Amino acid sequence: MAVPPILEDGLGSETLTAAAVLFPIVLREAQPTVLLTQRTSHLRDHAGQVSFPGGRVEALDQSPIHTALRETEEEIGMGPEQVEVIGYLPEYRTSTGFRVTPVVGLVRPPFTLRPDPFEVAEVFEVPLAFLLDPANRQRHSREWRGQLRHYFAMPYGDYFIWGATAGMIVSLAERLGCNGPLRP
């Protein structure tokens, strides 16, 4: 039975572009972390936002896994041999025009990253336990395209993880049974 996609608040009837991201869980000795990027501020799409490595599906991509691993290597220099793919999360359809397949992968240290300075301002890690804890989830809203849109957010230090990235994290948390009340 197919898992239904997650529909982001504000999604219209527009045609969606296929994309895939890597949800990289780093198996640190102290505790697992999730590797995230902060996009550069000059990009056309999602400038300055916190995101998973990934991007649009290209004609030569054989699968969402191929797309996610190719984009990860292009964006942060992590080769496919460094990632053990363990599965998918439900497709996430965004109000910004994408249908994203999150590919969950395990990464074992040590590894060296080479962020693409055009696309990636910073690469950082957040403890997986922090991201899975319902107490660290917030619901925000703002008007966008003439419609009130609601979305998850997870502030972490100087980083504001929100939108599709936060939604995919919540999707993983729900599948792992990490549910609970949200903070107001």
mmCIF file with all atom_site columns, C-alpha atoms in Angstrom:
data_model
loop_
_atom_site.group_PDB
_atom_site.id
_atom_site.type_symbol
_atom_site.label_atom_id
_atom_site.label_alt_id
_atom_site.label_comp_id
_atom_site.label_asym_id
_atom_site.label_entity_id
_atom_site.label_seq_id
_atom_site.pdbx_PDB_ins_code
_atom_site.Cartn_x
_atom_site.Cartn_y
_atom_site.Cartn_z
_atom_site.occupancy
_atom_site.B_iso_or_equiv
_atom_site.pdbx_formal_charge
_atom_site.auth_seq_id
_atom_site.auth_comp_id
_atom_site.auth_asym_id
_atom_site.auth_atom_id
_atom_site.pdbx_PDB_model_num
ATOM 1   C CA . MET A 1 1   ? 0.000  0.000  0.000   1.00 0.00 ? 1   MET A CA 1
ATOM 2   C CA . ALA A 1 2   ? 1.425  3.368  -1.014  1.00 0.00 ? 2   ALA A CA 1
ATOM 3   C CA . VAL A 1 3   ? 2.013  5.957  1.681   1.00 0.00 ? 3   VAL A CA 1
ATOM 4   C CA . PRO A 1 4   ? 0.080  9.155  0.921   1.00 0.00 ? 4   PRO A CA 1
ATOM 5   C CA . PRO A 1 5   ? 2.179  12.265 0.331   1.00 0.00 ? 5   PRO A CA 1
ATOM 6   C CA . ILE A 1 6   ? 2.423  15.044 2.876   1.00 0.00 ? 6   ILE A CA 1
ATOM 7   C CA . LEU A 1 7   ? 0.773  18.186 1.552   1.00 0.00 ? 7   LEU A CA 1
ATOM 8   C CA . GLU A 1 8   ? 2.235  21.447 2.769   1.00 0.00 ? 8   GLU A CA 1
ATOM 9   C CA . ASP A 1 9   ? -0.221 24.118 3.840   1.00 0.00 ? 9   ASP A CA 1
ATOM 10  C CA . GLY A 1 10  ? -0.916 26.490 0.954   1.00 0.00 ? 10  GLY A CA 1
ATOM 11  C CA . LEU A 1 11  ? -0.365 23.905 -1.792  1.00 0.00 ? 11  LEU A CA 1
ATOM 12  C CA . GLY A 1 12  ? -2.382 24.791 -4.877  1.00 0.00 ? 12  GLY A CA 1
ATOM 13  C CA . SER A 1 13  ? -3.083 22.958 -8.103  1.00 0.00 ? 13  SER A CA 1
ATOM 14  C CA . GLU A 1 14  ? 0.152  23.965 -9.838  1.00 0.00 ? 14  GLU A CA 1
ATOM 15  C CA . THR A 1 15  ? 2.388  21.421 -11.546 1.00 0.00 ? 15  THR A CA 1
ATOM 16  C CA . LEU A 1 16  ? 5.087  20.268 -9.138  1.00 0.00 ? 16  LEU A CA 1
ATOM 17  C CA . THR A 1 17  ? 8.765  19.729 -9.983  1.00 0.00 ? 17  THR A CA 1
ATOM 18  C CA . ALA A 1 18  ? 10.244 16.408 -8.849  1.00 0.00 ? 18  ALA A CA 1
ATOM 19  C CA . ALA A 1 19  ? 13.097 16.696 -6.351  1.00 0.00 ? 19  ALA A CA 1
ATOM 20  C CA . ALA A 1 20  ? 14.875 14.582 -3.755  1.00 0.00 ? 20  ALA A CA 1
ATOM 21  C CA . VAL A 1 21  ? 16.843 15.382 -0.617  1.00 0.00 ? 21  VAL A CA 1
ATOM 22  C CA . LEU A 1 22  ? 19.133 13.380 1.613   1.00 0.00 ? 22  LEU A CA 1
ATOM 23  C CA . PHE A 1 23  ? 18.111 13.225 5.275   1.00 0.00 ? 23  PHE A CA 1
ATOM 24  C CA . PRO A 1 24  ? 21.630 12.421 6.560   1.00 0.00 ? 24  PRO A CA 1
ATOM 25  C CA . ILE A 1 25  ? 21.831 10.970 10.063  1.00 0.00 ? 25  ILE A CA 1
ATOM 26  C CA . VAL A 1 26  ? 25.430 11.117 11.263  1.00 0.00 ? 26  VAL A CA 1
ATOM 27  C CA . LEU A 1 27  ? 26.322 8.283  13.626  1.00 0.00 ? 27  LEU A CA 1
ATOM 28  C CA . ARG A 1 28  ? 28.456 10.285 16.073  1.00 0.00 ? 28  ARG A CA 1
ATOM 29  C CA . GLU A 1 29  ? 29.874 8.372  19.034  1.00 0.00 ? 29  GLU A CA 1
ATOM 30  C CA . ALA A 1 30  ? 28.223 10.646 21.619  1.00 0.00 ? 30  ALA A CA 1
ATOM 31  C CA . GLN A 1 31  ? 24.831 10.758 19.890  1.00 0.00 ? 31  GLN A CA 1
ATOM 32  C CA . PRO A 1 32  ? 23.421 10.730 16.359  1.00 0.00 ? 32  PRO A CA 1
ATOM 33  C CA . THR A 1 33  ? 23.097 14.082 14.627  1.00 0.00 ? 33  THR A CA 1
ATOM 34  C CA . VAL A 1 34  ? 21.418 15.345 11.474  1.00 0.00 ? 34  VAL A CA 1
ATOM 35  C CA . LEU A 1 35  ? 23.539 17.170 8.928   1.00 0.00 ? 35  LEU A CA 1
ATOM 36  C CA . LEU A 1 36  ? 21.917 20.308 7.513   1.00 0.00 ? 36  LEU A CA 1
ATOM 37  C CA . THR A 1 37  ? 22.986 23.144 5.245   1.00 0.00 ? 37  THR A CA 1
ATOM 38  C CA . GLN A 1 38  ? 22.314 26.847 5.271   1.00 0.00 ? 38  GLN A CA 1
ATOM 39  C CA . ARG A 1 39  ? 21.813 28.051 1.725   1.00 0.00 ? 39  ARG A CA 1
ATOM 40  C CA . THR A 1 40  ? 23.590 31.156 0.477   1.00 0.00 ? 40  THR A CA 1
ATOM 41  C CA . SER A 1 41  ? 21.604 34.380 0.528   1.00 0.00 ? 41  SER A CA 1
ATOM 42  C CA . HIS A 1 42  ? 21.827 35.096 -3.222  1.00 0.00 ? 42  HIS A CA 1
ATOM 43  C CA . LEU A 1 43  ? 20.086 31.941 -4.496  1.00 0.00 ? 43  LEU A CA 1
ATOM 44  C CA . ARG A 1 44  ? 16.836 32.284 -6.427  1.00 0.00 ? 44  ARG A CA 1
ATOM 45  C CA . ASP A 1 45  ? 15.028 29.488 -4.549  1.00 0.00 ? 45  ASP A CA 1
ATOM 46  C CA . HIS A 1 46  ? 15.000 29.334 -0.741  1.00 0.00 ? 46  HIS A CA 1
ATOM 47  C CA . ALA A 1 47  ? 17.872 31.789 -0.218  1.00 0.00 ? 47  ALA A CA 1
ATOM 48  C CA . GLY A 1 48  ? 19.384 31.688 3.269   1.00 0.00 ? 48  GLY A CA 1
ATOM 49  C CA . GLN A 1 49  ? 17.164 28.843 4.438   1.00 0.00 ? 49  GLN A CA 1
ATOM 50  C CA . VAL A 1 50  ? 18.207 25.755 6.357   1.00 0.00 ? 50  VAL A CA 1
ATOM 51  C CA . SER A 1 51  ? 17.776 22.666 4.208   1.00 0.00 ? 51  SER A CA 1
ATOM 52  C CA . PHE A 1 52  ? 18.786 19.109 3.551   1.00 0.00 ? 52  PHE A CA 1
ATOM 53  C CA . PRO A 1 53  ? 21.239 18.578 0.704   1.00 0.00 ? 53  PRO A CA 1
ATOM 54  C CA . GLY A 1 54  ? 19.282 17.870 -2.463  1.00 0.00 ? 54  GLY A CA 1
ATOM 55  C CA . GLY A 1 55  ? 17.550 19.335 -5.455  1.00 0.00 ? 55  GLY A CA 1
ATOM 56  C CA . ARG A 1 56  ? 15.655 18.832 -8.686  1.00 0.00 ? 56  ARG A CA 1
ATOM 57  C CA . VAL A 1 57  ? 15.517 15.473 -10.435 1.00 0.00 ? 57  VAL A CA 1
ATOM 58  C CA . GLU A 1 58  ? 17.493 15.589 -13.677 1.00 0.00 ? 58  GLU A CA 1
ATOM 59  C CA . ALA A 1 59  ? 16.887 13.508 -16.813 1.00 0.00 ? 59  ALA A CA 1
ATOM 60  C CA . LEU A 1 60  ? 19.825 11.160 -16.127 1.00 0.00 ? 60  LEU A CA 1
ATOM 61  C CA . ASP A 1 61  ? 18.818 10.447 -12.524 1.00 0.00 ? 61  ASP A CA 1
ATOM 62  C CA . GLN A 1 62  ? 17.731 6.821  -12.194 1.00 0.00 ? 62  GLN A CA 1
ATOM 63  C CA . SER A 1 63  ? 15.856 7.195  -8.892  1.00 0.00 ? 63  SER A CA 1
ATOM 64  C CA . PRO A 1 64  ? 15.258 9.576  -5.983  1.00 0.00 ? 64  PRO A CA 1
ATOM 65  C CA . ILE A 1 65  ? 18.264 7.959  -4.295  1.00 0.00 ? 65  ILE A CA 1
ATOM 66  C CA . HIS A 1 66  ? 20.438 8.855  -7.279  1.00 0.00 ? 66  HIS A CA 1
ATOM 67  C CA . THR A 1 67  ? 19.147 12.448 -7.233  1.00 0.00 ? 67  THR A CA 1
ATOM 68  C CA . ALA A 1 68  ? 19.684 12.865 -3.477  1.00 0.00 ? 68  ALA A CA 1
ATOM 69  C CA . LEU A 1 69  ? 23.204 11.402 -3.547  1.00 0.00 ? 69  LEU A CA 1
ATOM 70  C CA . ARG A 1 70  ? 24.218 13.344 -6.690  1.00 0.00 ? 70  ARG A CA 1
ATOM 71  C CA . GLU A 1 71  ? 22.974 16.619 -5.239  1.00 0.00 ? 71  GLU A CA 1
ATOM 72  C CA . THR A 1 72  ? 24.635 15.886 -1.870  1.00 0.00 ? 72  THR A CA 1
ATOM 73  C CA . GLU A 1 73  ? 27.968 15.353 -3.589  1.00 0.00 ? 73  GLU A CA 1
ATOM 74  C CA . GLU A 1 74  ? 27.534 18.538 -5.655  1.00 0.00 ? 74  GLU A CA 1
ATOM 75  C CA . GLU A 1 75  ? 26.475 20.677 -2.688  1.00 0.00 ? 75  GLU A CA 1
ATOM 76  C CA . ILE A 1 76  ? 28.697 19.462 0.160   1.00 0.00 ? 76  ILE A CA 1
ATOM 77  C CA . GLY A 1 77  ? 31.228 17.071 -1.387  1.00 0.00 ? 77  GLY A CA 1
ATOM 78  C CA . MET A 1 78  ? 29.976 13.959 0.416   1.00 0.00 ? 78  MET A CA 1
ATOM 79  C CA . GLY A 1 79  ? 30.304 11.015 -1.960  1.00 0.00 ? 79  GLY A CA 1
ATOM 80  C CA . PRO A 1 80  ? 27.642 8.323  -2.331  1.00 0.00 ? 80  PRO A CA 1
ATOM 81  C CA . GLU A 1 81  ? 30.014 5.721  -0.874  1.00 0.00 ? 81  GLU A CA 1
ATOM 82  C CA . GLN A 1 82  ? 29.820 7.591  2.452   1.00 0.00 ? 82  GLN A CA 1
ATOM 83  C CA . VAL A 1 83  ? 26.043 7.164  2.760   1.00 0.00 ? 83  VAL A CA 1
ATOM 84  C CA . GLU A 1 84  ? 24.135 3.999  3.678   1.00 0.00 ? 84  GLU A CA 1
ATOM 85  C CA . VAL A 1 85  ? 20.612 4.554  2.384   1.00 0.00 ? 85  VAL A CA 1
ATOM 86  C CA . ILE A 1 86  ? 18.055 3.021  4.762   1.00 0.00 ? 86  ILE A CA 1
ATOM 87  C CA . GLY A 1 87  ? 14.765 4.180  3.275   1.00 0.00 ? 87  GLY A CA 1
ATOM 88  C CA . TYR A 1 88  ? 12.377 6.920  2.273   1.00 0.00 ? 88  TYR A CA 1
ATOM 89  C CA . LEU A 1 89  ? 9.982  9.222  4.031   1.00 0.00 ? 89  LEU A CA 1
ATOM 90  C CA . PRO A 1 90  ? 6.644  10.044 2.377   1.00 0.00 ? 90  PRO A CA 1
ATOM 91  C CA . GLU A 1 91  ? 6.828  12.418 -0.569  1.00 0.00 ? 91  GLU A CA 1
ATOM 92  C CA . TYR A 1 92  ? 6.552  16.004 0.640   1.00 0.00 ? 92  TYR A CA 1
ATOM 93  C CA . ARG A 1 93  ? 4.655  18.378 -1.652  1.00 0.00 ? 93  ARG A CA 1
ATOM 94  C CA . THR A 1 94  ? 5.551  22.026 -1.098  1.00 0.00 ? 94  THR A CA 1
ATOM 95  C CA . SER A 1 95  ? 3.611  25.198 -1.680  1.00 0.00 ? 95  SER A CA 1
ATOM 96  C CA . THR A 1 96  ? 6.698  26.481 -3.526  1.00 0.00 ? 96  THR A CA 1
ATOM 97  C CA . GLY A 1 97  ? 6.167  24.000 -6.362  1.00 0.00 ? 97  GLY A CA 1
ATOM 98  C CA . PHE A 1 98  ? 8.134  20.848 -5.527  1.00 0.00 ? 98  PHE A CA 1
ATOM 99  C CA . ARG A 1 99  ? 7.315  17.210 -4.819  1.00 0.00 ? 99  ARG A CA 1
ATOM 100 C CA . VAL A 1 100 ? 10.262 16.109 -2.736  1.00 0.00 ? 100 VAL A CA 1
ATOM 101 C CA . THR A 1 101 ? 11.275 12.544 -1.932  1.00 0.00 ? 101 THR A CA 1
ATOM 102 C CA . PRO A 1 102 ? 13.258 12.493 1.340   1.00 0.00 ? 102 PRO A CA 1
ATOM 103 C CA . VAL A 1 103 ? 15.902 9.741  1.267   1.00 0.00 ? 103 VAL A CA 1
ATOM 104 C CA . VAL A 1 104 ? 17.098 8.743  4.740   1.00 0.00 ? 104 VAL A CA 1
ATOM 105 C CA . GLY A 1 105 ? 20.745 7.744  4.978   1.00 0.00 ? 105 GLY A CA 1
ATOM 106 C CA . LEU A 1 106 ? 23.284 6.921  7.661   1.00 0.00 ? 106 LEU A CA 1
ATOM 107 C CA . VAL A 1 107 ? 26.712 8.544  7.585   1.00 0.00 ? 107 VAL A CA 1
ATOM 108 C CA . ARG A 1 108 ? 29.618 7.177  9.605   1.00 0.00 ? 108 ARG A CA 1
ATOM 109 C CA . PRO A 1 109 ? 32.429 9.529  10.613  1.00 0.00 ? 109 PRO A CA 1
ATOM 110 C CA . PRO A 1 110 ? 35.046 10.448 9.773   1.00 0.00 ? 110 PRO A CA 1
ATOM 111 C CA . PHE A 1 111 ? 34.263 12.310 6.582   1.00 0.00 ? 111 PHE A CA 1
ATOM 112 C CA . THR A 1 112 ? 35.461 15.479 4.918   1.00 0.00 ? 112 THR A CA 1
ATOM 113 C CA . LEU A 1 113 ? 33.040 17.964 3.405   1.00 0.00 ? 113 LEU A CA 1
ATOM 114 C CA . ARG A 1 114 ? 33.679 20.402 0.562   1.00 0.00 ? 114 ARG A CA 1
ATOM 115 C CA . PRO A 1 115 ? 30.679 22.767 0.492   1.00 0.00 ? 115 PRO A CA 1
ATOM 116 C CA . ASP A 1 116 ? 29.968 24.475 -2.831  1.00 0.00 ? 116 ASP A CA 1
ATOM 117 C CA . PRO A 1 117 ? 30.417 28.156 -1.920  1.00 0.00 ? 117 PRO A CA 1
ATOM 118 C CA . PHE A 1 118 ? 27.847 29.238 -4.529  1.00 0.00 ? 118 PHE A CA 1
ATOM 119 C CA . GLU A 1 119 ? 25.035 27.184 -2.966  1.00 0.00 ? 119 GLU A CA 1
ATOM 120 C CA . VAL A 1 120 ? 26.027 26.486 0.636   1.00 0.00 ? 120 VAL A CA 1
ATOM 121 C CA . ALA A 1 121 ? 26.882 29.141 3.204   1.00 0.00 ? 121 ALA A CA 1
ATOM 122 C CA . GLU A 1 122 ? 27.367 26.639 6.019   1.00 0.00 ? 122 GLU A CA 1
ATOM 123 C CA . VAL A 1 123 ? 27.071 22.967 6.948   1.00 0.00 ? 123 VAL A CA 1
ATOM 124 C CA . PHE A 1 124 ? 26.159 22.124 10.538  1.00 0.00 ? 124 PHE A CA 1
ATOM 125 C CA . GLU A 1 125 ? 24.791 19.286 12.652  1.00 0.00 ? 125 GLU A CA 1
ATOM 126 C CA . VAL A 1 126 ? 21.899 19.183 15.113  1.00 0.00 ? 126 VAL A CA 1
ATOM 127 C CA . PRO A 1 127 ? 21.404 16.353 17.624  1.00 0.00 ? 127 PRO A CA 1
ATOM 128 C CA . LEU A 1 128 ? 18.769 13.940 16.315  1.00 0.00 ? 128 LEU A CA 1
ATOM 129 C CA . ALA A 1 129 ? 17.245 13.752 19.808  1.00 0.00 ? 129 ALA A CA 1
ATOM 130 C CA . PHE A 1 130 ? 16.634 17.527 19.748  1.00 0.00 ? 130 PHE A CA 1
ATOM 131 C CA . LEU A 1 131 ? 14.875 17.312 16.389  1.00 0.00 ? 131 LEU A CA 1
ATOM 132 C CA . LEU A 1 132 ? 12.701 14.359 17.424  1.00 0.00 ? 132 LEU A CA 1
ATOM 133 C CA . ASP A 1 133 ? 11.604 15.925 20.719  1.00 0.00 ? 133 ASP A CA 1
ATOM 134 C CA . PRO A 1 134 ? 8.069  17.352 20.321  1.00 0.00 ? 134 PRO A CA 1
ATOM 135 C CA . ALA A 1 135 ? 8.920  20.041 22.892  1.00 0.00 ? 135 ALA A CA 1
ATOM 136 C CA . ASN A 1 136 ? 11.265 21.611 20.315  1.00 0.00 ? 136 ASN A CA 1
ATOM 137 C CA . ARG A 1 137 ? 8.579  21.939 17.617  1.00 0.00 ? 137 ARG A CA 1
ATOM 138 C CA . GLN A 1 138 ? 6.693  25.138 17.105  1.00 0.00 ? 138 GLN A CA 1
ATOM 139 C CA . ARG A 1 139 ? 3.834  26.061 14.773  1.00 0.00 ? 139 ARG A CA 1
ATOM 140 C CA . HIS A 1 140 ? 4.135  29.357 12.970  1.00 0.00 ? 140 HIS A CA 1
ATOM 141 C CA . SER A 1 141 ? 1.994  31.076 10.378  1.00 0.00 ? 141 SER A CA 1
ATOM 142 C CA . ARG A 1 142 ? 2.335  33.874 7.887   1.00 0.00 ? 142 ARG A CA 1
ATOM 143 C CA . GLU A 1 143 ? 0.489  35.191 4.904   1.00 0.00 ? 143 GLU A CA 1
ATOM 144 C CA . TRP A 1 144 ? 1.898  34.024 1.595   1.00 0.00 ? 144 TRP A CA 1
ATOM 145 C CA . ARG A 1 145 ? 0.293  34.364 -1.832  1.00 0.00 ? 145 ARG A CA 1
ATOM 146 C CA . GLY A 1 146 ? -2.748 35.885 -0.187  1.00 0.00 ? 146 GLY A CA 1
ATOM 147 C CA . GLN A 1 147 ? -3.314 32.895 2.070   1.00 0.00 ? 147 GLN A CA 1
ATOM 148 C CA . LEU A 1 148 ? -2.516 32.231 5.712   1.00 0.00 ? 148 LEU A CA 1
ATOM 149 C CA . ARG A 1 149 ? 0.009  29.409 5.749   1.00 0.00 ? 149 ARG A CA 1
ATOM 150 C CA . HIS A 1 150 ? 0.942  27.281 8.802   1.00 0.00 ? 150 HIS A CA 1
ATOM 151 C CA . TYR A 1 151 ? 4.274  25.511 9.127   1.00 0.00 ? 151 TYR A CA 1
ATOM 152 C CA . PHE A 1 152 ? 6.561  23.819 11.619  1.00 0.00 ? 152 PHE A CA 1
ATOM 153 C CA . ALA A 1 153 ? 9.678  25.494 12.989  1.00 0.00 ? 153 ALA A CA 1
ATOM 154 C CA . MET A 1 154 ? 12.505 24.261 15.209  1.00 0.00 ? 154 MET A CA 1
ATOM 155 C CA . PRO A 1 155 ? 14.799 27.051 16.373  1.00 0.00 ? 155 PRO A CA 1
ATOM 156 C CA . TYR A 1 156 ? 18.218 25.672 17.278  1.00 0.00 ? 156 TYR A CA 1
ATOM 157 C CA . GLY A 1 157 ? 20.828 28.148 18.518  1.00 0.00 ? 157 GLY A CA 1
ATOM 158 C CA . ASP A 1 158 ? 21.344 30.687 15.720  1.00 0.00 ? 158 ASP A CA 1
ATOM 159 C CA . TYR A 1 159 ? 19.515 28.488 13.198  1.00 0.00 ? 159 TYR A CA 1
ATOM 160 C CA . PHE A 1 160 ? 15.839 28.635 12.279  1.00 0.00 ? 160 PHE A CA 1
ATOM 161 C CA . ILE A 1 161 ? 14.778 25.294 10.814  1.00 0.00 ? 161 ILE A CA 1
ATOM 162 C CA . TRP A 1 162 ? 11.340 25.680 9.274   1.00 0.00 ? 162 TRP A CA 1
ATOM 163 C CA . GLY A 1 163 ? 9.036  24.906 6.368   1.00 0.00 ? 163 GLY A CA 1
ATOM 164 C CA . ALA A 1 164 ? 9.629  21.776 4.315   1.00 0.00 ? 164 ALA A CA 1
ATOM 165 C CA . THR A 1 165 ? 12.821 20.858 6.186   1.00 0.00 ? 165 THR A CA 1
ATOM 166 C CA . ALA A 1 166 ? 11.053 20.990 9.552   1.00 0.00 ? 166 ALA A CA 1
ATOM 167 C CA . GLY A 1 167 ? 8.044  19.204 8.044   1.00 0.00 ? 167 GLY A CA 1
ATOM 168 C CA . MET A 1 168 ? 10.244 16.314 6.891   1.00 0.00 ? 168 MET A CA 1
ATOM 169 C CA . ILE A 1 169 ? 11.833 16.102 10.340  1.00 0.00 ? 169 ILE A CA 1
ATOM 170 C CA . VAL A 1 170 ? 8.356  15.910 11.898  1.00 0.00 ? 170 VAL A CA 1
ATOM 171 C CA . SER A 1 171 ? 7.485  13.209 9.354   1.00 0.00 ? 171 SER A CA 1
ATOM 172 C CA . LEU A 1 172 ? 10.433 11.104 10.572  1.00 0.00 ? 172 LEU A CA 1
ATOM 173 C CA . ALA A 1 173 ? 9.502  11.770 14.208  1.00 0.00 ? 173 ALA A CA 1
ATOM 174 C CA . GLU A 1 174 ? 5.934  10.622 13.578  1.00 0.00 ? 174 GLU A CA 1
ATOM 175 C CA . ARG A 1 175 ? 7.126  7.415  11.920  1.00 0.00 ? 175 ARG A CA 1
ATOM 176 C CA . LEU A 1 176 ? 9.368  6.739  14.906  1.00 0.00 ? 176 LEU A CA 1
ATOM 177 C CA . GLY A 1 177 ? 6.516  7.399  17.354  1.00 0.00 ? 177 GLY A CA 1
ATOM 178 C CA . CYS A 1 178 ? 8.004  10.634 18.739  1.00 0.00 ? 178 CYS A CA 1
ATOM 179 C CA . ASN A 1 179 ? 4.740  12.532 19.072  1.00 0.00 ? 179 ASN A CA 1
ATOM 180 C CA . GLY A 1 180 ? 3.378  14.842 21.657  1.00 0.00 ? 180 GLY A CA 1
ATOM 181 C CA . PRO A 1 181 ? 1.869  18.248 22.189  1.00 0.00 ? 181 PRO A CA 1
ATOM 182 C CA . LEU A 1 182 ? 3.345  21.220 20.382  1.00 0.00 ? 182 LEU A CA 1
ATOM 183 C CA . ARG A 1 183 ? 4.502  24.326 22.130  1.00 0.00 ? 183 ARG A CA 1
ATOM 184 C CA . PRO A 1 184 ? 2.228  27.308 21.455  1.00 0.00 ? 184 PRO A CA 1
#
